[in-house]
Coordinates of C-alpha atoms in Angstrom, one line a residue:
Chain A
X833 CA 26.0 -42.6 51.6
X834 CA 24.6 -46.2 53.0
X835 CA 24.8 -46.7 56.4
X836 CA 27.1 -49.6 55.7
X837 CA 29.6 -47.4 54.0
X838 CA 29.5 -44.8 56.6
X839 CA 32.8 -45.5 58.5
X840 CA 34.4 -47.8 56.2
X841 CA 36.5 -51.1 56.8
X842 CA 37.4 -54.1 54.9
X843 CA 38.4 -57.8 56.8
X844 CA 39.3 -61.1 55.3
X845 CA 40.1 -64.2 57.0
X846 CA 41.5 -67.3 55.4
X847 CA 42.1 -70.7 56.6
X848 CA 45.8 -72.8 56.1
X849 CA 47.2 -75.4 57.2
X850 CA 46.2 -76.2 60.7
X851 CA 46.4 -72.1 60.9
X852 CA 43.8 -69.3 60.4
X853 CA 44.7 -65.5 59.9
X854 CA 42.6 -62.7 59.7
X855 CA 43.3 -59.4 58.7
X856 CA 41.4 -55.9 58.8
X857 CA 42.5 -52.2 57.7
X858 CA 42.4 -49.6 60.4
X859 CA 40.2 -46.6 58.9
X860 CA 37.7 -44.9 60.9
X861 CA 35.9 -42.1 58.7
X862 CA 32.6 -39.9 59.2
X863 CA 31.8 -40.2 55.1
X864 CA 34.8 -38.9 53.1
X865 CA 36.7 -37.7 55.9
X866 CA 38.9 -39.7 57.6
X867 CA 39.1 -39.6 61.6
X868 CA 41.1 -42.3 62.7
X869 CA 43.9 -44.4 61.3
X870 CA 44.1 -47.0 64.4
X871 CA 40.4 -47.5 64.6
X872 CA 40.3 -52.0 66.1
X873 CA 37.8 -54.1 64.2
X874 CA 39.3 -57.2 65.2
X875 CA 38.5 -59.1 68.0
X876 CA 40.8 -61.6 70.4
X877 CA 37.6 -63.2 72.2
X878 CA 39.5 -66.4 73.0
X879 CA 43.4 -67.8 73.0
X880 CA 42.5 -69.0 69.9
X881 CA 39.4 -67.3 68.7
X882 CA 39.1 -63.5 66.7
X883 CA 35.8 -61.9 65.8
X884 CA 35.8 -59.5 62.7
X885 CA 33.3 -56.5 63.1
X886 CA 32.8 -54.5 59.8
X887 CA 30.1 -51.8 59.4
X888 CA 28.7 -48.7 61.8
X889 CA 31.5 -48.3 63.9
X890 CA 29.1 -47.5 67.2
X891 CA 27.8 -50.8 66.6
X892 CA 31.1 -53.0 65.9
X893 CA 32.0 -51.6 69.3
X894 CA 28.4 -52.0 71.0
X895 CA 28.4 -55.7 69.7
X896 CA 32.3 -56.5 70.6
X897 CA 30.9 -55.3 73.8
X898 CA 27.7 -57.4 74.1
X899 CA 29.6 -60.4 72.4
X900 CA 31.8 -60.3 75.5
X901 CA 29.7 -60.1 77.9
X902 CA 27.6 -63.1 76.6
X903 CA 30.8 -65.0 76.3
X904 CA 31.8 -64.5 79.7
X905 CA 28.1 -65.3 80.9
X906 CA 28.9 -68.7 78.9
X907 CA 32.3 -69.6 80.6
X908 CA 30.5 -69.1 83.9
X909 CA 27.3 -71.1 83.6
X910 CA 29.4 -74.2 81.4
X911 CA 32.8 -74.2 82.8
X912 CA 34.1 -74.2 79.2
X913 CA 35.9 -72.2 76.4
X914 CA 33.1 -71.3 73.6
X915 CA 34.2 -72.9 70.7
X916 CA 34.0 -70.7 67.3
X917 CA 30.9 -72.7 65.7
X918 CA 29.0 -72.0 69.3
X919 CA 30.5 -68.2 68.8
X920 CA 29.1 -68.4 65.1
X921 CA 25.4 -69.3 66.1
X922 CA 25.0 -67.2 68.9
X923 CA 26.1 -64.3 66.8
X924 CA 23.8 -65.3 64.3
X925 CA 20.9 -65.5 67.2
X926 CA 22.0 -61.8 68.4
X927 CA 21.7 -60.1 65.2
X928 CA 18.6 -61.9 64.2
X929 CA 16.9 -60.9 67.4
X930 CA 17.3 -57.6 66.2
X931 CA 15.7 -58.5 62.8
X932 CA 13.7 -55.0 62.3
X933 CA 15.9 -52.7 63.6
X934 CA 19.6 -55.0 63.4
X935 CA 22.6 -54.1 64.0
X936 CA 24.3 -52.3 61.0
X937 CA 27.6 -55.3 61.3
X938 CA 28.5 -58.0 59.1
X939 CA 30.8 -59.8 61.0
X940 CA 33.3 -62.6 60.6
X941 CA 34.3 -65.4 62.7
X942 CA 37.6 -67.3 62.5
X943 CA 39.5 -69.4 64.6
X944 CA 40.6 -72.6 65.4
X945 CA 38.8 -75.5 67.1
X946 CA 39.4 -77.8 69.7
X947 CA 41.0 -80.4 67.5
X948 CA 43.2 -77.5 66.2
X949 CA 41.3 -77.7 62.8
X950 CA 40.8 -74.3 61.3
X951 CA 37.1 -72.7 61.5
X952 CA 35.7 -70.1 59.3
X953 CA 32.3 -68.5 59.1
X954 CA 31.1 -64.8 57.7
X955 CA 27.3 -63.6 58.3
X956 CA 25.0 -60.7 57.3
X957 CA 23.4 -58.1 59.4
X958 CA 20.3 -60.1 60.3
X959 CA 22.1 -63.0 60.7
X960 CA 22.2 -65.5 58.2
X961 CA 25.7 -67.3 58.9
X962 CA 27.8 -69.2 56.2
X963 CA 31.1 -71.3 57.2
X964 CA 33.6 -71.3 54.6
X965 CA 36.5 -73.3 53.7
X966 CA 38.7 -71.6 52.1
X967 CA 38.2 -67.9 53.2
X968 CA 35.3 -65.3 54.0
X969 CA 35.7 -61.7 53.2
X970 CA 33.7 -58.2 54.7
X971 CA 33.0 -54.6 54.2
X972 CA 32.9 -51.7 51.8
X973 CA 35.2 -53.6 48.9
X974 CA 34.0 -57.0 48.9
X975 CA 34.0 -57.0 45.5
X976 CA 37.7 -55.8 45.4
X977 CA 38.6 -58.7 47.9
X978 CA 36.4 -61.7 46.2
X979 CA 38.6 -60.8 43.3
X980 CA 42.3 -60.8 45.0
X981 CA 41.1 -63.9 47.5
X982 CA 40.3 -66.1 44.5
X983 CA 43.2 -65.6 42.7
X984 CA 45.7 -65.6 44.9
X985 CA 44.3 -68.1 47.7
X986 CA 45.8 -71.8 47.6
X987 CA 44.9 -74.5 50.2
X988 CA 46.8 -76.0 52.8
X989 CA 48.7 -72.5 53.2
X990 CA 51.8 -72.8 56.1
X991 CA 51.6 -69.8 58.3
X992 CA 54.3 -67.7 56.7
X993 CA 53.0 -67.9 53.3
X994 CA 49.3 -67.3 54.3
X995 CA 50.5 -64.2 56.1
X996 CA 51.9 -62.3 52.6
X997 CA 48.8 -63.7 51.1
X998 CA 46.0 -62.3 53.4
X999 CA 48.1 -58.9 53.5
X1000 CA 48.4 -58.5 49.4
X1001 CA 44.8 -59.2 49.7
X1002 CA 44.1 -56.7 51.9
X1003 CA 46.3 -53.9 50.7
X1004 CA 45.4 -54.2 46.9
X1005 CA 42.0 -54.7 47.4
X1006 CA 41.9 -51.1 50.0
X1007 CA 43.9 -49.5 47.4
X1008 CA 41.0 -49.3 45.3
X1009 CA 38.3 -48.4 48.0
X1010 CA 38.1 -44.5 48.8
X1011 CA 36.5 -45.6 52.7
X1012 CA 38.8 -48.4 53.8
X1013 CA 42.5 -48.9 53.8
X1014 CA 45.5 -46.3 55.9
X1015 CA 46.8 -48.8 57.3
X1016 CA 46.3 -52.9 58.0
X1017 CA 46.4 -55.4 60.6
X1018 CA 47.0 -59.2 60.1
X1019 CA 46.7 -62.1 63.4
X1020 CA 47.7 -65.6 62.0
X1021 CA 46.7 -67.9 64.5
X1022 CA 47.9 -71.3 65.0
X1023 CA 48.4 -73.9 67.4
X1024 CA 51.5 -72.7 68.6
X1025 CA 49.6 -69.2 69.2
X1026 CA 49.0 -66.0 67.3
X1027 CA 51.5 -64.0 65.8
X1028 CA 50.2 -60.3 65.2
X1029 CA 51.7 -57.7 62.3
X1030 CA 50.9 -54.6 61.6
X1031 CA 50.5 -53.4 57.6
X1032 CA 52.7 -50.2 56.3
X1033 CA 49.8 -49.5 53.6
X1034 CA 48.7 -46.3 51.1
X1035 CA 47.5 -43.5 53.1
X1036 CA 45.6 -41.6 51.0
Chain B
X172 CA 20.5 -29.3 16.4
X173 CA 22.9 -28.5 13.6
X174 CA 26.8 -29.4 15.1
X175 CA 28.8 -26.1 15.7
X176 CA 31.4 -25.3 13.1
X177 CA 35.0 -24.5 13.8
X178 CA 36.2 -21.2 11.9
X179 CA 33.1 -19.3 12.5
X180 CA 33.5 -16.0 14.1
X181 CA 32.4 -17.3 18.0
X182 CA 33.9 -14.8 19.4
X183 CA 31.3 -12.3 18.3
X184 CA 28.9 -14.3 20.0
X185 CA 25.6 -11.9 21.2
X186 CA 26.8 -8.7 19.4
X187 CA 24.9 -7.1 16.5
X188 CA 27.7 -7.9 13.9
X189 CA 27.4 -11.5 14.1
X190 CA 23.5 -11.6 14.5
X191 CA 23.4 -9.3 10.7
X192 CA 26.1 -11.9 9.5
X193 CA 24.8 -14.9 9.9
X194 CA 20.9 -13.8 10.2
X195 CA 20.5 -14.3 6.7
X196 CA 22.4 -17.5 5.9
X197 CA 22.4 -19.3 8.9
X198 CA 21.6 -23.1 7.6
X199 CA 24.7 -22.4 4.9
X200 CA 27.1 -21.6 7.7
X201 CA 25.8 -24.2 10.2
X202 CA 25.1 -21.7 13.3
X203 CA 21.8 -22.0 14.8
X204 CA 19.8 -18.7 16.3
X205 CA 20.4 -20.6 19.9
X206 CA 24.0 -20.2 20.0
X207 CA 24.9 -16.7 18.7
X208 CA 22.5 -15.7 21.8
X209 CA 24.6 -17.4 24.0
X210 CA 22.0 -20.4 24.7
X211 CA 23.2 -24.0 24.7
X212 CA 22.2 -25.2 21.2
X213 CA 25.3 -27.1 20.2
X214 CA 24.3 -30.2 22.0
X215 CA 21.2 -32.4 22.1
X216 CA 19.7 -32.2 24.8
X217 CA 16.5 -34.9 25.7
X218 CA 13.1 -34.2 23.8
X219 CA 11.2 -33.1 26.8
X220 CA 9.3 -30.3 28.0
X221 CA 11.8 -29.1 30.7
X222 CA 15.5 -30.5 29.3
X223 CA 17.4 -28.8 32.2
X224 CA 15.6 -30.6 34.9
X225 CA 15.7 -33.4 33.3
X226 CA 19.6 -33.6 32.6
X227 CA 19.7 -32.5 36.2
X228 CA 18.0 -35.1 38.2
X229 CA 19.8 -38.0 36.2
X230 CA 22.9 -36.8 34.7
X231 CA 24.1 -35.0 37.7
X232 CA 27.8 -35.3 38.7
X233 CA 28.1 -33.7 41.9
X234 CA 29.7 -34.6 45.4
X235 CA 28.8 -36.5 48.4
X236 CA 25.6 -37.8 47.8
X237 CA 23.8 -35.4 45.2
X238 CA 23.6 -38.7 42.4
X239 CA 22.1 -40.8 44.6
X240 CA 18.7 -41.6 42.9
X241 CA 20.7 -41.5 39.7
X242 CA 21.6 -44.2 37.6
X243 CA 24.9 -43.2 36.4
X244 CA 27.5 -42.2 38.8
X245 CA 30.3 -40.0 37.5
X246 CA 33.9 -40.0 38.3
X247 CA 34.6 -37.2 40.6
X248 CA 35.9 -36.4 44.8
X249 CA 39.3 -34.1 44.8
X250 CA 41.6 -31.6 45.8
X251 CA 43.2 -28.7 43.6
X252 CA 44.9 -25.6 44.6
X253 CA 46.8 -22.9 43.5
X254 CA 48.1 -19.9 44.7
X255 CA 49.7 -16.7 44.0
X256 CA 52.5 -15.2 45.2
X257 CA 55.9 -13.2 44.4
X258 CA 57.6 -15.8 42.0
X259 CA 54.6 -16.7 39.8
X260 CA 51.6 -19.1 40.7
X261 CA 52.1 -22.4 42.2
X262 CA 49.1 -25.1 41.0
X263 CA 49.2 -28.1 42.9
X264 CA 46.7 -31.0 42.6
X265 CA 46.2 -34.4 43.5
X266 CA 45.3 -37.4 41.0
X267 CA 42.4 -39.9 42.1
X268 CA 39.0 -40.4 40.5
X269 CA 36.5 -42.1 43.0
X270 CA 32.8 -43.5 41.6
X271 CA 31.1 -43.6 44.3
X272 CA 33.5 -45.5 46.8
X273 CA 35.3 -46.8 44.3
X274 CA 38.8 -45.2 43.3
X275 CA 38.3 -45.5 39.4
X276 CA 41.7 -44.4 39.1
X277 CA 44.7 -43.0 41.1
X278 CA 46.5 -41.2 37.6
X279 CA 44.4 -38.5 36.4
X280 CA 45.9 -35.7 35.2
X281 CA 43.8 -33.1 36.7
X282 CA 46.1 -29.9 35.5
X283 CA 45.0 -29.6 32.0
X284 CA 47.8 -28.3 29.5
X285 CA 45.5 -25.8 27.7
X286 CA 48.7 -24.0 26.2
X287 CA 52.1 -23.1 27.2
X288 CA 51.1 -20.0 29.1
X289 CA 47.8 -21.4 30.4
X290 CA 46.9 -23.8 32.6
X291 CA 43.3 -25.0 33.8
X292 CA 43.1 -27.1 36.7
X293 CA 40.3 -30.1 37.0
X294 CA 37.6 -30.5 39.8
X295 CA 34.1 -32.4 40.0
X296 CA 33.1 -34.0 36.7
X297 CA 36.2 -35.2 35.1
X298 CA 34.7 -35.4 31.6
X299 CA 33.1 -32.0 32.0
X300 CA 36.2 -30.5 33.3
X301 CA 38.2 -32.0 30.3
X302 CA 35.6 -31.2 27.2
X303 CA 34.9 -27.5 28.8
X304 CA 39.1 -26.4 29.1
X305 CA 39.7 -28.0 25.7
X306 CA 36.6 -26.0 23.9
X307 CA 38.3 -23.2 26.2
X308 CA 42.0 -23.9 24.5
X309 CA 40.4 -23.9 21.2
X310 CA 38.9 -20.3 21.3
X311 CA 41.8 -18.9 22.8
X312 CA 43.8 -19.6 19.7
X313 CA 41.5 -18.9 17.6
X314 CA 41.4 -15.7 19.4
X315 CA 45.4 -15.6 18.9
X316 CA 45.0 -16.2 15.3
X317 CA 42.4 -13.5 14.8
X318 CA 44.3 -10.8 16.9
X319 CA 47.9 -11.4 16.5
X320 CA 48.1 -11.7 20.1
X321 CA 47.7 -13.9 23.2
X322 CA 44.0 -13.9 25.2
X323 CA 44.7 -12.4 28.4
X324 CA 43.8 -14.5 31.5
X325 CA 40.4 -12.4 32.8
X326 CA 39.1 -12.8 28.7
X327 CA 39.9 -16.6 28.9
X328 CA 38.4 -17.1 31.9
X329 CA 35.6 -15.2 31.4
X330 CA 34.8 -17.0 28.0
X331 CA 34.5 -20.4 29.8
X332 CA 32.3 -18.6 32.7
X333 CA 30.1 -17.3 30.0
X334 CA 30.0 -20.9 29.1
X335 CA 28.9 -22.4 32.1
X336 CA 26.5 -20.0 32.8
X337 CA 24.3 -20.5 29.4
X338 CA 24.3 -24.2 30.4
X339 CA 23.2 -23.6 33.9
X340 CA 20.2 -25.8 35.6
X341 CA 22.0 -28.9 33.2
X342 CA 23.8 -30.4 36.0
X343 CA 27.2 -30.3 34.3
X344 CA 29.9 -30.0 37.3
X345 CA 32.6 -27.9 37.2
X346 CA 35.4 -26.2 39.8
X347 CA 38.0 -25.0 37.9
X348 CA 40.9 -22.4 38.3
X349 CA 42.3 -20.9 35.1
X350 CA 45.8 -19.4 35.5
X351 CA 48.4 -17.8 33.6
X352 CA 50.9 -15.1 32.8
X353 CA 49.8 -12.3 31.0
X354 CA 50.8 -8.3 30.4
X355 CA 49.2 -7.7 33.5
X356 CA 50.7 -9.9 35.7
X357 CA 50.7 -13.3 36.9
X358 CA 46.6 -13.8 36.6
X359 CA 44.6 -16.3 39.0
X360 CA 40.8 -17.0 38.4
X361 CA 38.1 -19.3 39.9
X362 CA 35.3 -20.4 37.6
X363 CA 32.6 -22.7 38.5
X364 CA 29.6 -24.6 37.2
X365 CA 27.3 -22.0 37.4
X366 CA 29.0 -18.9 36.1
X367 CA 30.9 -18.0 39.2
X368 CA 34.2 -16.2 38.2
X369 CA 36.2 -14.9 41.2
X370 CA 39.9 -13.3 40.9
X371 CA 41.8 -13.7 43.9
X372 CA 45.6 -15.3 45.3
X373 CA 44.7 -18.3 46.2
X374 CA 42.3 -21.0 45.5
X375 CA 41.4 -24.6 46.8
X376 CA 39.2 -26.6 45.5
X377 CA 37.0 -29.9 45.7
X378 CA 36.3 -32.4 48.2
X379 CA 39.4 -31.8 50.1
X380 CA 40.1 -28.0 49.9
X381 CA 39.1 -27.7 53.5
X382 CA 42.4 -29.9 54.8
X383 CA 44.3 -27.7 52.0
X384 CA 43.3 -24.4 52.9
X385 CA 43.9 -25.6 56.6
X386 CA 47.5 -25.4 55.6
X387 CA 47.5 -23.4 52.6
X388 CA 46.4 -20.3 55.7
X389 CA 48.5 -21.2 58.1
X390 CA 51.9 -21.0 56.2
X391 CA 50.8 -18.3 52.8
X392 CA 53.2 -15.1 52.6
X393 CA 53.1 -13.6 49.5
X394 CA 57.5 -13.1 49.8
X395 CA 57.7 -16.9 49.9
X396 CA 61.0 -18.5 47.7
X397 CA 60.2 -20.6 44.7
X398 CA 61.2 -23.6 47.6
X399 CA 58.9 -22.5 49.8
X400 CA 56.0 -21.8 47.7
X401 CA 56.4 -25.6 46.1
X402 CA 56.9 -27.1 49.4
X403 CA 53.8 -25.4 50.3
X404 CA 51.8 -26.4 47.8
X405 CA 53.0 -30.0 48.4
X406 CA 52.1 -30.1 51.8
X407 CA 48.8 -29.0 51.4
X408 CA 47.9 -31.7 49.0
X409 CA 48.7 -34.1 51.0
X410 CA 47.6 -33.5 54.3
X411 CA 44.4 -33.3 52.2
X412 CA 44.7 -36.7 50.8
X413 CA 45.7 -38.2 54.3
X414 CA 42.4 -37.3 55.5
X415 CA 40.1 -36.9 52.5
X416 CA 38.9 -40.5 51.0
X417 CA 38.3 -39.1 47.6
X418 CA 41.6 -37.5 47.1
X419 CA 45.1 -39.4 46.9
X420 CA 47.2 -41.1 44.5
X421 CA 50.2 -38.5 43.0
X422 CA 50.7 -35.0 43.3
X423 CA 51.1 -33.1 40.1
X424 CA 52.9 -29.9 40.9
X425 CA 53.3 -27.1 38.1
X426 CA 55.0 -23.5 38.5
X427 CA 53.6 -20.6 36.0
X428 CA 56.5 -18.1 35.0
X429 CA 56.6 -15.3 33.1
X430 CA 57.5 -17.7 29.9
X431 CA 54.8 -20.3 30.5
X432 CA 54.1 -22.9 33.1
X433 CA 56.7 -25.7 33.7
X434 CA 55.8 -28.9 35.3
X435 CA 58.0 -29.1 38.8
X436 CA 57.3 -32.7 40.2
X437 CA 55.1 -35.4 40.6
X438 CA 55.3 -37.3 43.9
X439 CA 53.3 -40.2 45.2
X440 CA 51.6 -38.4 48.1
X441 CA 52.1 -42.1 49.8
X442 CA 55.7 -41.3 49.5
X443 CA 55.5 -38.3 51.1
X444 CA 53.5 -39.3 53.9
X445 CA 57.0 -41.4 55.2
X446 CA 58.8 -38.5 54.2
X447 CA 57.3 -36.5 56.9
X448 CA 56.4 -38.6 59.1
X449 CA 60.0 -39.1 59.2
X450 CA 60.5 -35.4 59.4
X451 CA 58.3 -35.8 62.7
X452 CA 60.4 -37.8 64.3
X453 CA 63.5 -35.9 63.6
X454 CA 62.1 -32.4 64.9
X455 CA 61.0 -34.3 68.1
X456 CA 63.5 -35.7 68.9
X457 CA 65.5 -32.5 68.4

């Protein structure tokens, strides 16, 4: 088995109207067996600001750790919230320092900015950052959640609506991915705040 | 290769009566030299000096990570039980197909119907598991028709581990548990992919028979009541799905009597998981 498939997890985030969400499942497995069903790969960093981890588990929590720390090293030295495109690059910087021996993560930033307008952005392990519209998707079943994201995403989503659509996304696309899935977890953020469910999925 | 012919005394495979027989006219009756001794010859097999290693480096369907270098990834991951005890046998199995890490499908019917009295169960390479019990069905009956009565479960079994020994070193994948009910009894075998055939009262295989026989241990008396038994055999398969990635979907649940097997439920294992977790919470709280 990859190294990328090891533990298993699959995140999406999509962008609405003046509203983000982003949703993960909550599998933790050593290969086939399953070890946890409540395993976080979603991050609050900021009021308004989540960090997707999927990959090696030891690193999603070694980098949510070091992502932390060099946020709080930012608020200190600028007096200022990070805002997610700064987040973006900097994560992008820390995993391409690492270029021959990275961090086995490909993570996903989502979040709103400080004009409220929804921000988006998905990068692979060494690095190499892409911000998205409409939504960015991570982990073992990308495949399986390209597919449901493109047919069922519409723009200018209100937050209700772009809740049942990121969590049918999720949940279809686990149910057809033997390492990801028991389970889901969905924040929709928007101006108001974030509003946090948890996913009754398959668990099997 | 010349194709095997139905009709032709198989049976008599390796003794001295069929080699006499068909010595003489073997190109009228279609049966090669190969397969009266027993060696695969009923197949084509690549045209190269060593066939089985061949087949076996990239035609292998095993678990884990065994196809890896492989091009072609066959369906395969499960869990399968069945056990014996005073009411019959309980088979109990679970119904996803995973390629790779992807879950091909979640409604395979992995107990295959071989005959009313008969059941073979399905584990490791779904199409070997399927072509292998139904060539297994076929020579029972014809056994049935040339003796005027039904196979017993040890000759049945032992036919298809017979089988999978001749082709062994091909990479063909196999776990299988042929049960029955017979004069002697109610009848449990194991039979694998390389000519393994175990009796015994009880039996879990596949990726997840580990979680199964977890439970399977812990609650087995052989004076359990027909409830018992199938809520056993229930249980099992599904804490083996909750924490095995390659088994899930629905259990298939089948009882073997003394007048043939009858199929007894099939429950999402999803389903059950609220079921009991629900059960949980009840016991606590009492």
């Amino acid at each position: 088995m990859s190294v990328m498939t090891y533990n298993g997890a699959a995140i999406i985030a999509m962008a609405g109207k003046d509203c983000v969400g982003i949703a993960a499942d909550r599998r933790l497995g050593v290969q086939l067996t399953t070890i946890a069903t409540d395993f976080p790969k979603i991050f609050q960093m900021q009021p308004k600001l989540f960090v997707g981890l999927a990959g090696l588990g030891t690193d999603v929590q070694t980098l949510k750790n070091l992502l932390e720390f060099r946020m709080n090293l930012y608020k200190l030295k600028e007096e200022r919230d990070m805002s997610p495109k700064v987040l973006s690059h900097m994560l992008g910087k820390i995993l391409y320092s690492k270029r021959f021996g990275p961090y086995f993560v490909e993570p996903i930033v989502a979040g709103l900015d400080e004009s409220n307008k929804p921000f988006l952005s998905t990068m692979d392990l060494i690095g190499a950052t892409s911000e998205e519209k409409d939504f960015v998707v991570s982990g073992t079943c990308t495949g399986n959640m390209f597919g449901m994201c493109e047919s069922l995403y519409k723009p200018n989503m209100e937050a209700e609506e772009l809740f049942e659509t990121l969590a049918q996304a999720l949940l279809s696309s686990v149910d057809r991915d033997a390492v990801s899935g028991w389970g889901g977890i969905v924040h929709i953020i928007t101006k108001e705040g974030v509003l946090t469910k948890e996913l009754k999925g398959r668990q099997d | 290769m010349e194709p095997l012919v139905v009709g032709d005394d198989i049976l008599d495979i390796g003794s001295r009566k069929a080699v006499d027989r068909y010595c003489g006219n073997k190109a009228q009756l279609g049966l090669s030299q190969d397969l009266l001794m027993g060696r695969p010859g009923a197949f084509d097999v690549p045209n190269v000096k060593d066939p089985a290693l061949y087949c076996s480096s990239h035609f292998r369907s095993t678990c884990g990570t065994g196809d890896a270098g492989q091009e072609i990834k066959f369906a395969k991951g499960t869990t399968t039980l069945a056990f014996k005890f005073n009411g019959g046998i309980i088979v109990s199995v679970d119904s996803r197909a995973t390629q790779g890490n992807y879950i091909s499908s979640q409604t395979v019917k992995k107990v295959i119907e071989m005959n009313p009295y008969l059941l073979g169960t399905m584990a490791g390479g779904a199409a070997d598991c399927s072509y292998w019990e139904r060539r297994l069905n076929l020579q029972c009956r014809m056994y049935e028709l040339r003796n005027g009565r039904r196979i017993t479960v040890a000759a049945a079994s032992k036919l298809l581990a017979g089988t999978m020994a001749s082709y062994r070193g091909y990479g063909l994948s196999m776990g299988t548990m042929i049960t029955g009910w017979d004069e002697t009894g109610p009848q449990l075998y194991y039979v694998d992919d390389d000519g393994t055939r175990l009796k015994g009262k009880m039996f879990s295989v596949g990726s997840g028979s580990t979680f199964a026989y977890g439970v399977l241990d812990n609650y087995y008396r052989e004076d359990l009541t027909l409830e018992e038994a199938i809520d056993l055999g229930k249980r099992a398969i599904y804490h083996a799905t909750y924490r095995d990635a390659a088994s899930g979907g629905i259990n298939n649940l089948y009882h073997v009597t003394k007048d043939g097997w009858v199929k007894i439920h099939a429950i999402d294992v999803n389903d059950m998981h609220y079921e009991f977790e629900e059960e949980k919470r009840n016991e606590m709280s009492s």
